[in-house]
mmCIF file of C-alpha atoms and ligand atoms in Angstrom:
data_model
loop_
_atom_site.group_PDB
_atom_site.id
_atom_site.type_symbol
_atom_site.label_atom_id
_atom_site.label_comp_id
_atom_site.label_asym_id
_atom_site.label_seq_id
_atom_site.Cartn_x
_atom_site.Cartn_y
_atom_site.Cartn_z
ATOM 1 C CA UNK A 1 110.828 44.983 -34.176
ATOM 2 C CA UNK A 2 114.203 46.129 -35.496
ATOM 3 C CA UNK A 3 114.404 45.687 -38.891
ATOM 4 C CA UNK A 4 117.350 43.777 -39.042
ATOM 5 C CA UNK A 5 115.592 40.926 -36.380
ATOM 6 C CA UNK A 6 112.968 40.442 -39.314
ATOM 7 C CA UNK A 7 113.978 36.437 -40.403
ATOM 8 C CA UNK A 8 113.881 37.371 -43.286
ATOM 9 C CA UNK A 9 117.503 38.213 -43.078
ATOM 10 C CA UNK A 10 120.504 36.279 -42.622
ATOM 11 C CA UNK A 11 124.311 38.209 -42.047
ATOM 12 C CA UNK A 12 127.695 37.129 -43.411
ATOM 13 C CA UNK A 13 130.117 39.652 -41.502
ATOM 14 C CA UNK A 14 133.062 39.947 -43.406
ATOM 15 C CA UNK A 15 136.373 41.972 -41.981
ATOM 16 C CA UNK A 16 138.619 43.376 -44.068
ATOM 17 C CA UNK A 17 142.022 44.675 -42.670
ATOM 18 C CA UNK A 18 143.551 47.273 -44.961
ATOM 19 C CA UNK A 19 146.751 48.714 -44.404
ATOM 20 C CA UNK A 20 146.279 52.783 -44.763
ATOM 21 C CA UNK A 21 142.652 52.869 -43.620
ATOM 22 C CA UNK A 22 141.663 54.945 -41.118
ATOM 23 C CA UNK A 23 138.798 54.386 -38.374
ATOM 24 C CA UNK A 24 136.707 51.301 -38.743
ATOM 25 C CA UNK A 25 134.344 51.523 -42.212
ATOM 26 C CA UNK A 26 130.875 49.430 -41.995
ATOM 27 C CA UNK A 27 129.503 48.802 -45.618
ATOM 28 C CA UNK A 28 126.466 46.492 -46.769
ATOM 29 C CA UNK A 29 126.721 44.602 -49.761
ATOM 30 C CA UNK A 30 123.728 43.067 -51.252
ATOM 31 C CA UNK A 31 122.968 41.137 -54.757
ATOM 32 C CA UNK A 32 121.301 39.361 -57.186
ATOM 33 C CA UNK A 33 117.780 40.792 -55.524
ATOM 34 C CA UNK A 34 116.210 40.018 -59.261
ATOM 35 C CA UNK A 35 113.486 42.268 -58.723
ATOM 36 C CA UNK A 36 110.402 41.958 -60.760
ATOM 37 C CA UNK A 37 107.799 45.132 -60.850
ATOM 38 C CA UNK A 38 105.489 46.809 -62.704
ATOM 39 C CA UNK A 39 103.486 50.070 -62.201
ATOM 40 C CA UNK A 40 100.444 51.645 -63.803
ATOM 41 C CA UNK A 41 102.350 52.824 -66.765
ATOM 42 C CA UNK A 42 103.657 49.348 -67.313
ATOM 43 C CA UNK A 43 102.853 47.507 -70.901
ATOM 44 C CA UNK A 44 100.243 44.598 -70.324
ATOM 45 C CA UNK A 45 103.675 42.193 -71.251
ATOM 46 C CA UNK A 46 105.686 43.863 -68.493
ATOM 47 C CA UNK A 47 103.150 43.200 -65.839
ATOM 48 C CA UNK A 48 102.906 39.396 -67.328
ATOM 49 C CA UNK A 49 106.711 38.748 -67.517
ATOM 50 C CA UNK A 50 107.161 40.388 -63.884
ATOM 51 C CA UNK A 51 104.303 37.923 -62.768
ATOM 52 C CA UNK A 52 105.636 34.745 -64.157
ATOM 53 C CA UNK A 53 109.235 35.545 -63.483
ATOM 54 C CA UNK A 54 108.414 36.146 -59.799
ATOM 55 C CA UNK A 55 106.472 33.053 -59.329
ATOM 56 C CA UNK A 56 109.754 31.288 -60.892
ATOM 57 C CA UNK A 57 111.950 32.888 -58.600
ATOM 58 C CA UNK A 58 110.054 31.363 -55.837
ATOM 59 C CA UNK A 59 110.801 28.317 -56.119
ATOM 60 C CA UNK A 60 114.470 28.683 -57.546
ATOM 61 C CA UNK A 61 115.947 30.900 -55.175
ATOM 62 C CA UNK A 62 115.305 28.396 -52.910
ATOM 63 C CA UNK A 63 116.653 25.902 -54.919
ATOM 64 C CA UNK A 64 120.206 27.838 -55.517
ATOM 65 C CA UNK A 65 119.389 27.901 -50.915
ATOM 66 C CA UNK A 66 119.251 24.189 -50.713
ATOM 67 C CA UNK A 67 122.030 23.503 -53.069
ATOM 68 C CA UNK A 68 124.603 25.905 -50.658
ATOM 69 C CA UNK A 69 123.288 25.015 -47.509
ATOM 70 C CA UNK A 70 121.580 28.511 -46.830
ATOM 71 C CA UNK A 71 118.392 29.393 -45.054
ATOM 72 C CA UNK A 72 115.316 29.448 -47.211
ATOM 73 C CA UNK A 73 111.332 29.311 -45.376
ATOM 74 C CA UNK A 74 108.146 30.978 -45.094
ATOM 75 C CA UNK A 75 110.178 34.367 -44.244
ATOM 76 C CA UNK A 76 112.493 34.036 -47.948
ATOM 77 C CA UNK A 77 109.755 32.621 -50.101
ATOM 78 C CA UNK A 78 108.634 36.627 -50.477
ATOM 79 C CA UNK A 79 107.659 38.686 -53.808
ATOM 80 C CA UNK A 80 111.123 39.844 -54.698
ATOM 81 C CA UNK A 81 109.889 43.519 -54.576
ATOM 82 C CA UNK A 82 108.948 43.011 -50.931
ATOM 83 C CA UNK A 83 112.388 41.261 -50.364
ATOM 84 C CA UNK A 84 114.137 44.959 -51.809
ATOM 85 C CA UNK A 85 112.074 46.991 -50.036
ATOM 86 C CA UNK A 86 113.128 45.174 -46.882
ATOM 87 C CA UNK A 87 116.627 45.075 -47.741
ATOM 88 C CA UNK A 88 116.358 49.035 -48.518
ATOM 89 C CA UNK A 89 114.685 49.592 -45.091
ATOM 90 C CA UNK A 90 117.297 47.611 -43.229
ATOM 91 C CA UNK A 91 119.883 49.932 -44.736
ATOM 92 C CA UNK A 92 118.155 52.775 -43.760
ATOM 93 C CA UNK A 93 118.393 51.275 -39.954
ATOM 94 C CA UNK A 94 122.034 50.301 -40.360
ATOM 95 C CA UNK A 95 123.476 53.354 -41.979
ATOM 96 C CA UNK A 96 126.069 51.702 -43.679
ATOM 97 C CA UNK A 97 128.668 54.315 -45.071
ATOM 98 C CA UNK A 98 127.623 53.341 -48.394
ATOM 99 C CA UNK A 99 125.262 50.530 -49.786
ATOM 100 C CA UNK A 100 126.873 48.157 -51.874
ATOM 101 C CA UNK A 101 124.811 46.496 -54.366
ATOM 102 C CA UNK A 102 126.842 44.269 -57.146
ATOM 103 C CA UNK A 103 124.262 43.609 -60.318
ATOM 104 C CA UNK A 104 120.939 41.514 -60.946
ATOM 105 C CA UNK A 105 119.333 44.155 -59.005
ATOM 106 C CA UNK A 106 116.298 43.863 -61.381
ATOM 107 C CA UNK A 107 115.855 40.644 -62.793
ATOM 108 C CA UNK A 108 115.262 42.477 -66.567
ATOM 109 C CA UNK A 109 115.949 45.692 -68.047
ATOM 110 C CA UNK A 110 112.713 47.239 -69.031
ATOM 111 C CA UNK A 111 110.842 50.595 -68.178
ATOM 112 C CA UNK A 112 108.588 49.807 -65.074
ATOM 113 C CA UNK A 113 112.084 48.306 -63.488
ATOM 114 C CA UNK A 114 114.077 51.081 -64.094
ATOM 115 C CA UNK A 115 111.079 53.489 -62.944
ATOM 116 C CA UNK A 116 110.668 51.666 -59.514
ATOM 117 C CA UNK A 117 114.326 51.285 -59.149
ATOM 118 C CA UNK A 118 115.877 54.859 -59.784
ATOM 119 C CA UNK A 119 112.932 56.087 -57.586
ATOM 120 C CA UNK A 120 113.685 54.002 -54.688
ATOM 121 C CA UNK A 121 117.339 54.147 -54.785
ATOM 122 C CA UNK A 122 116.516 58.268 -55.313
ATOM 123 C CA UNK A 123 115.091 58.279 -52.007
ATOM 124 C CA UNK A 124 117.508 56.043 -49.752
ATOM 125 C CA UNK A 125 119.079 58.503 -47.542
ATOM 126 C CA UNK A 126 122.662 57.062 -47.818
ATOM 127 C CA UNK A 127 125.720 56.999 -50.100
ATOM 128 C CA UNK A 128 124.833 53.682 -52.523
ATOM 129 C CA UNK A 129 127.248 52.059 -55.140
ATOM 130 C CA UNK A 130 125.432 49.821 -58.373
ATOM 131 C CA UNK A 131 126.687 47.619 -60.920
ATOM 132 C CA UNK A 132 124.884 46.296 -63.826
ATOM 133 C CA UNK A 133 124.318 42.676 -63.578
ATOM 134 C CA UNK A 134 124.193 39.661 -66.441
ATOM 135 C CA UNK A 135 120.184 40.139 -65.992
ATOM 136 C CA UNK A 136 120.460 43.964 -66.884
ATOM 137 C CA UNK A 137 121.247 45.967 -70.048
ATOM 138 C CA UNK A 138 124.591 47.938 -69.308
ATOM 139 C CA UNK A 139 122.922 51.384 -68.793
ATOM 140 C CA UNK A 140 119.707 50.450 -66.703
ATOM 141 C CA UNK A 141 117.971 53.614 -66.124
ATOM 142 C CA UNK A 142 119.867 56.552 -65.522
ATOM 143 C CA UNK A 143 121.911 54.438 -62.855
ATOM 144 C CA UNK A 144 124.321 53.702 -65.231
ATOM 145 C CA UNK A 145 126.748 55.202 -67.585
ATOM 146 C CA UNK A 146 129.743 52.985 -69.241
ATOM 147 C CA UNK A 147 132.881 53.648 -67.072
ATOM 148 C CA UNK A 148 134.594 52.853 -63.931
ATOM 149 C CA UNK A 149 132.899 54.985 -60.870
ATOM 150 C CA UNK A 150 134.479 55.559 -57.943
ATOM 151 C CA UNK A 151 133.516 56.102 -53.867
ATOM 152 C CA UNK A 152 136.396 57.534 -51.786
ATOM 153 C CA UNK A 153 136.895 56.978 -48.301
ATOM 154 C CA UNK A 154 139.545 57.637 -45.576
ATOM 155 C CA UNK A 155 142.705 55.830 -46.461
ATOM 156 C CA UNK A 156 140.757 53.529 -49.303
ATOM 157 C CA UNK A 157 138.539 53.776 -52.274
ATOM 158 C CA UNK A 158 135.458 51.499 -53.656
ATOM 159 C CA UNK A 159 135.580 51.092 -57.776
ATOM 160 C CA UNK A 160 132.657 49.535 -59.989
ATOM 161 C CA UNK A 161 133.623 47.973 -62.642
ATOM 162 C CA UNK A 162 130.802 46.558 -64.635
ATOM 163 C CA UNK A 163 131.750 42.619 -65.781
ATOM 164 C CA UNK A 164 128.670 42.157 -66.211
ATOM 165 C CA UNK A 165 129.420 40.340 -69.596
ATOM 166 C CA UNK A 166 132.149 38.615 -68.655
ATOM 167 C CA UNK A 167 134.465 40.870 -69.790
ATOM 168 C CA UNK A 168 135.604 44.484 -69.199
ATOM 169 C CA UNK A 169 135.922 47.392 -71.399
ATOM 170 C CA UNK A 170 139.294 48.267 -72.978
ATOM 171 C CA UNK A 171 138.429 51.720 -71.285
ATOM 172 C CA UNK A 172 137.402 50.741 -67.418
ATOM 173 C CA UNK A 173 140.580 48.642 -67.988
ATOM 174 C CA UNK A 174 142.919 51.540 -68.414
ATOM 175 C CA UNK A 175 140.657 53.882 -66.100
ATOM 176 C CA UNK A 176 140.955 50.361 -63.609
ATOM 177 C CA UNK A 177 144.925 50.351 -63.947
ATOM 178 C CA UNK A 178 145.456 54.566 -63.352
ATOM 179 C CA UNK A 179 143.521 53.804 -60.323
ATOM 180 C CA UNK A 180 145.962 50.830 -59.699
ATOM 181 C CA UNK A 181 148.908 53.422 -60.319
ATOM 182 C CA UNK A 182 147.609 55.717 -57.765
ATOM 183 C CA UNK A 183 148.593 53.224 -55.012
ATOM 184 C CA UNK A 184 145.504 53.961 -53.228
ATOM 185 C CA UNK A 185 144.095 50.549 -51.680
ATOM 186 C CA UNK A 186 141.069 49.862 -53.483
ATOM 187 C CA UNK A 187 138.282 47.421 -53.288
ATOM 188 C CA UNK A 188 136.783 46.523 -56.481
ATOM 189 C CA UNK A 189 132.731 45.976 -57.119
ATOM 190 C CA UNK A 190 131.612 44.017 -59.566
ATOM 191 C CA UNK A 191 128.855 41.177 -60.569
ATOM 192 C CA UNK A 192 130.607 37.771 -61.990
ATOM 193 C CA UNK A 193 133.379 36.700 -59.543
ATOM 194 C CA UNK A 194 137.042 36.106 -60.915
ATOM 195 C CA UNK A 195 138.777 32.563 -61.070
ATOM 196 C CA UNK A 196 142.489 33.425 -60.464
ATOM 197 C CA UNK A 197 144.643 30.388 -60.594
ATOM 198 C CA UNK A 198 145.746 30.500 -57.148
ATOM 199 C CA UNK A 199 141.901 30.543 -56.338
ATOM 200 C CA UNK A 200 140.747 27.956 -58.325
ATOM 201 C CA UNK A 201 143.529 25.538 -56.909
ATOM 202 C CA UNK A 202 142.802 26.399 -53.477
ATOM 203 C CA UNK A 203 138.677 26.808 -54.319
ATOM 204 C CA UNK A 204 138.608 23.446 -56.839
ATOM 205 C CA UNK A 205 135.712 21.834 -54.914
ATOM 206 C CA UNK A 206 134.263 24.683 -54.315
ATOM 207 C CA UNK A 207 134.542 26.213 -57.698
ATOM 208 C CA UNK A 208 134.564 23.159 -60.187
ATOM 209 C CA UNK A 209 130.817 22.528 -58.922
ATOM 210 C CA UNK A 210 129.776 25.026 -60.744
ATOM 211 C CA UNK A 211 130.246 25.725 -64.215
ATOM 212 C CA UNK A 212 132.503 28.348 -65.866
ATOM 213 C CA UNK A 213 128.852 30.080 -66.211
ATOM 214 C CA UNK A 214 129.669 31.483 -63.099
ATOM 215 C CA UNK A 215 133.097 33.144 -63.172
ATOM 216 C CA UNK A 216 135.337 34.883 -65.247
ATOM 217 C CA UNK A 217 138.252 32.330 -65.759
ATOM 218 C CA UNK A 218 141.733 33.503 -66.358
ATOM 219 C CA UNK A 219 142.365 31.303 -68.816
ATOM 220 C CA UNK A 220 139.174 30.869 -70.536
ATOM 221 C CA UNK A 221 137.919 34.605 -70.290
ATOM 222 C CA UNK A 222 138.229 36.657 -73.751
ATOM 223 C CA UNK A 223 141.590 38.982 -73.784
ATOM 224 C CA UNK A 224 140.040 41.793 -71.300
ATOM 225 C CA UNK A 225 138.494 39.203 -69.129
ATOM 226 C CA UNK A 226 141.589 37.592 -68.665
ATOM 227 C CA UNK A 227 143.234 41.102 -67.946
ATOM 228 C CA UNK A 228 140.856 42.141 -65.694
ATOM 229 C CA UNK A 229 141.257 38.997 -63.437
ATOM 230 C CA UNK A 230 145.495 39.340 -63.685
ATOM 231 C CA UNK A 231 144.943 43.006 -62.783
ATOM 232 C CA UNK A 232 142.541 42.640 -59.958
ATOM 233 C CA UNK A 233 144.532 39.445 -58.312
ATOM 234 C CA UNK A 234 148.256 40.677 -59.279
ATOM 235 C CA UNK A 235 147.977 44.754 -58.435
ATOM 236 C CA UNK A 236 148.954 45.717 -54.831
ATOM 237 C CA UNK A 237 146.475 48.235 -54.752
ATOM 238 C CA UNK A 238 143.851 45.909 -55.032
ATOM 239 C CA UNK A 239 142.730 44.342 -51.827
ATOM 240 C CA UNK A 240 139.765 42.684 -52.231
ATOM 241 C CA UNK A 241 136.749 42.226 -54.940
ATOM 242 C CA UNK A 242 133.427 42.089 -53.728
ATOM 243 C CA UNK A 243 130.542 40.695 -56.194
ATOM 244 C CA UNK A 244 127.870 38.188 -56.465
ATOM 245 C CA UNK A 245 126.268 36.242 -59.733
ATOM 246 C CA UNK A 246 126.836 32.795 -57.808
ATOM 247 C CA UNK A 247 123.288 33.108 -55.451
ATOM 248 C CA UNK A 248 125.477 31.754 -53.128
ATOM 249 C CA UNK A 249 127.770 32.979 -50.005
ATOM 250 C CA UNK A 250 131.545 32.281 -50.779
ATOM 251 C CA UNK A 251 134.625 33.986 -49.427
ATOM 252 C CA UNK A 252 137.693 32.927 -50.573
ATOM 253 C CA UNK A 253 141.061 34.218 -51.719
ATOM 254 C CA UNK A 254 142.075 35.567 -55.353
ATOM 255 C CA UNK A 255 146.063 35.269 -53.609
ATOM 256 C CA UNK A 256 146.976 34.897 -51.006
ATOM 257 C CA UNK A 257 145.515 37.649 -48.561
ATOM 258 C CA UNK A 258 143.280 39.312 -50.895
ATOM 259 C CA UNK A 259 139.723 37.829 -50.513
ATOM 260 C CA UNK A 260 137.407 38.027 -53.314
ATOM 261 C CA UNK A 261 133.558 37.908 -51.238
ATOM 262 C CA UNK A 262 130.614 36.286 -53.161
ATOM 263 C CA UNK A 263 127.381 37.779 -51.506
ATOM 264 C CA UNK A 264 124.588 35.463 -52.079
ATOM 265 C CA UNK A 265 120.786 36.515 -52.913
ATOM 266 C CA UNK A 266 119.601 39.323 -51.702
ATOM 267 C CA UNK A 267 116.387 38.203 -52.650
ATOM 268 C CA UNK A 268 116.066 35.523 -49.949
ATOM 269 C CA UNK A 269 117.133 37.941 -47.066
ATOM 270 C CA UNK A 270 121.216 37.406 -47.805
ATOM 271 C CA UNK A 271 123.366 40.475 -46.798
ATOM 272 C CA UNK A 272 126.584 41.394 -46.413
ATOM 273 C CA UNK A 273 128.110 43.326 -43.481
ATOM 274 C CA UNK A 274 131.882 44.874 -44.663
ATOM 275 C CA UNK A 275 133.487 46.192 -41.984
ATOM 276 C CA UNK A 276 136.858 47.779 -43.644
ATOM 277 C CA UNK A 277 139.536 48.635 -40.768
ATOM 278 C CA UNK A 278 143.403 48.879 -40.494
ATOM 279 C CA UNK A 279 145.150 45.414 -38.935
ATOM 280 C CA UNK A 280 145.122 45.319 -35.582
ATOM 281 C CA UNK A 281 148.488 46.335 -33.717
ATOM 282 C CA UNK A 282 150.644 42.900 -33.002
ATOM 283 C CA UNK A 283 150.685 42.989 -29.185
ATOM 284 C CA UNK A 284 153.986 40.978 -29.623
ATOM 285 C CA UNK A 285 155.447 44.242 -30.980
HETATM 286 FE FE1 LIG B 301 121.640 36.553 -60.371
#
């Protein structure tokens, strides 16, 4: 069986039409896969912590399913190491151009994680992008280093910005606005969505349900926050943020025409397909 028939997985496809881009660009985006490990040289408390919070994850990830109307059985109520290495293997089938993955990718920072994780993300064959994640210290491994990194691509670019703390460095926020300068369309990866005010009046059902927990508001944000969502919603080189955070599969629109996409968990067999093109010709033309 083709790995991506397993039902363990579920697809969003997601199109984004980018003026400038050329050729048709197929990404996948998964988050929030919370992994919990441990390995021989694991502490006693590792292995005990990775136990417990894997048994909890069991039963909430399929509570966060329920509560957004997403598929969650037998094939989703997996060990969330199984669930990565599934999600790793599918990638390796689908040869994305590069895999996207936007934070919580282990559900703690501690040794064993960051072992397992730089070794299995040092043998995936393809390009891959990562972002810290709330869960995660801000330099996981060596899979991290404080700044904004950047993937290039014909006619477009892919920035991480880490938000992880609801908030953005002074310095990702300049190195975020040269980028912005450059006029290069860009599509921005991070972990906590971004409440724009033209979002959350167009999102309030949607958005009020959950608590401010969840995004990064543009009033209520501290003073980067709330420049990193003006930035990201009122630059014309930004078209479109991609993150997670919510364990739950949202697209809607920071303004008008610039979709911000919410990937739900990747731990209960959510994934993203991002297929980046130009617009199609107007036959009326
Ligand atoms: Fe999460």
């Amino acid at each position: 069986m083709r790995m991506k028939d397993a039902p363990f997985f579920w697809f969003r496809e997601n199109r984004l039409e980018i003026p400038g881009v050329r050729g048709e660009h197929l990404f996948m985006h998964i988050t929030d896969t919370h992994v919990n490990v441990w390995d021989e040289e694991a502490a006693e408390e590792e292995r005990q912590t990775a136990e417990k919070q894997d048994e909890m994850w069991r039963t909430f990830k399929g509570r966060f399913a329920e509560a957004n109307g997403e598929p969650y059985g037998d094939p989703q109520r997996i060990p969330t190491r199984e669930a990565f290495e599934k999600q790793l293997a599918l990638a390796e089938e689908l040869k994305p151009e590069a895999l996207l993955l936007s934070g919580d990718n282990l559900e703690l920072s501690h040794p064993a994680g960051e072992r397992y994780l730089t070794r299995m993300l040092g043998a995936y064959s393809g390009k891959y992008m990562i972002v810290p994640g709330n869960h995660e210290d801000q330099t996981f491994g060596s899979l991290w280093r404080p700044g904004v990194k950047t993937l290039d691509f014909d006619g477009f670019r892919i920035a991480a910005v880490d938000d992880s703390r609801k908030t953005v460095s002074r310095e990702d926020l300049d190195a975020l606005r040269a980028l912005c300068r450059e006029g290069v369309p860009l599509i921005v990866l991070c972990h906590i969505p971004l409440a724009a005010p033209y979002c959350k009046a167009q999102c309030k059902e949607k958005m009020t349900g959950m608590d401010d927990y969840f995004y990064i508001d543009s009033e209520a944000a501290d003073e980067n926050g709330r420049e990193f969502v003006a930035l990201c919603a009122g630059s014309d080189a930004v078209k479109a943020v991609v993150c997670g955070h919510v364990h739950g599969y949202y697209r809607m629109e920071l303004v008008p025409g610039k979709p911000q996409i919410i990937g739900s968990q990747g731990m209960a067999g959510a994934v993203d397909l991002l297929t980046v093109a130009p617009p199609k010709p107007n036959p009326q033309l």
